[in-house]
């Protein structure tokens, strides 16, 4: 590893001495290989996360009927309604539980197998889950559905952590935010496609629900056939494995040019900073004072993204659409419209993030969510008094989802990539993933009680979270736009130890301030 670093530095100095490359403006267009890497990682990554999250909405009644029929065939009497509901709740909750396990597995996988190979191995879980889903009705086993949901959850937890890590390490610093934001784009695309495929006209019929659940196999196969042709993360190759030659080839392919001397020098500097350090464990992040602001930002903003009420608003959307006069059979199309809104704003955020910056998108998103959530609460209180108020509430749902998509939905996911160095990044994603899936489970568990107790004021606690998210971002989160990982680490070290950064201390001889008579 040390010899390869010396030869690389010597080669870089030789090329610089031989001919100084002319200055040229940095391009903001990703190369063809980088674009294909984004698509291949996304289609089997966060696309699967959103897709498997939304396809379960269509076959709710069909799966509950299948559960009851299966129990009747086994025992000779029907399953009580409360037990049918209990089995269904297990099927739903096993997905975030699996996501929690997957998030804890993602760090070790990323370190031992690498980013790309971890995504490929992760698809074995999807294949196994698709087989369980596809043959569950023929086998007469609702337990196969439960196990399949657990496997898809584990797969989603792994991919949700490794995909932005892989893409953030593979992108140039000028495009790192935009490339990492594509994780949110593919998640929103997966949610929308899950709703579309679940329509009654497609796979949402009573006979086709096993195929609907097993359709997660398609994006998994697409990733298995495309991702092996694309390069591994150059940072992983150089810093973790010390493979200079493969790193050079991967970097040239991802940039679409052979002139990567300057970026290689940055990678060498980053490797020198990490030299002799082992990969961090999750609990060590909380013990290191040099990571205090990074961990606090990850915990606060990661929690705020899950507790801001976006998923709860989705759950309330159907009743609001019905109140606004949307026919029952058309509500599913309105829900697809909300998914299109989130996809649109995630794409817009991906385009503008390198111009606007991370802090502005986060603050703007949370401020707009606070505004629309407040109007939505007022509209719910007044909807029985004025005939046009339900339409205002419906508009607030779309506006809120647009605000969430343009800020917190995508920017939060890249914090672990940019705020932590190569040795701490896998552990940071483990913490972030475990936090996200735990919060998702708790919100899903507690929302019915919040709705019952607070009624039309159910969104008030979420408003407080949005305000806290905006304030924390404005006062404590540093801007990382256009900076190298090493520059970000130096700035964060200065913020964590402000007294050590006030200036150089005197290291010369002692100053004598008095004289003898």
Coordinates of N, CA and C in Angstrom, one line a residue, residues 14 29 244 275 355 440 477:
X14 N 6.1 13.7 -12.1 CA 6.7 13.6 -13.4 C 5.9 14.2 -14.5
X29 N -21.2 18.4 -16.2 CA -22.0 17.4 -16.8 C -21.3 16.0 -16.5
X244 N -3.8 1.2 -6.2 CA -3.6 2.4 -6.9 C -4.0 2.2 -8.4
X275 N -4.1 7.4 7.1 CA -3.1 6.4 7.2 C -2.9 5.9 8.6
X355 N -25.9 24.8 -6.9 CA -25.9 26.2 -7.0 C -26.4 26.9 -5.7
X440 N -39.0 5.6 11.9 CA -40.1 5.2 11.0 C -41.1 4.2 11.7
X477 N -25.2 23.8 11.1 CA -24.7 23.0 10.0 C -23.8 23.8 9.1

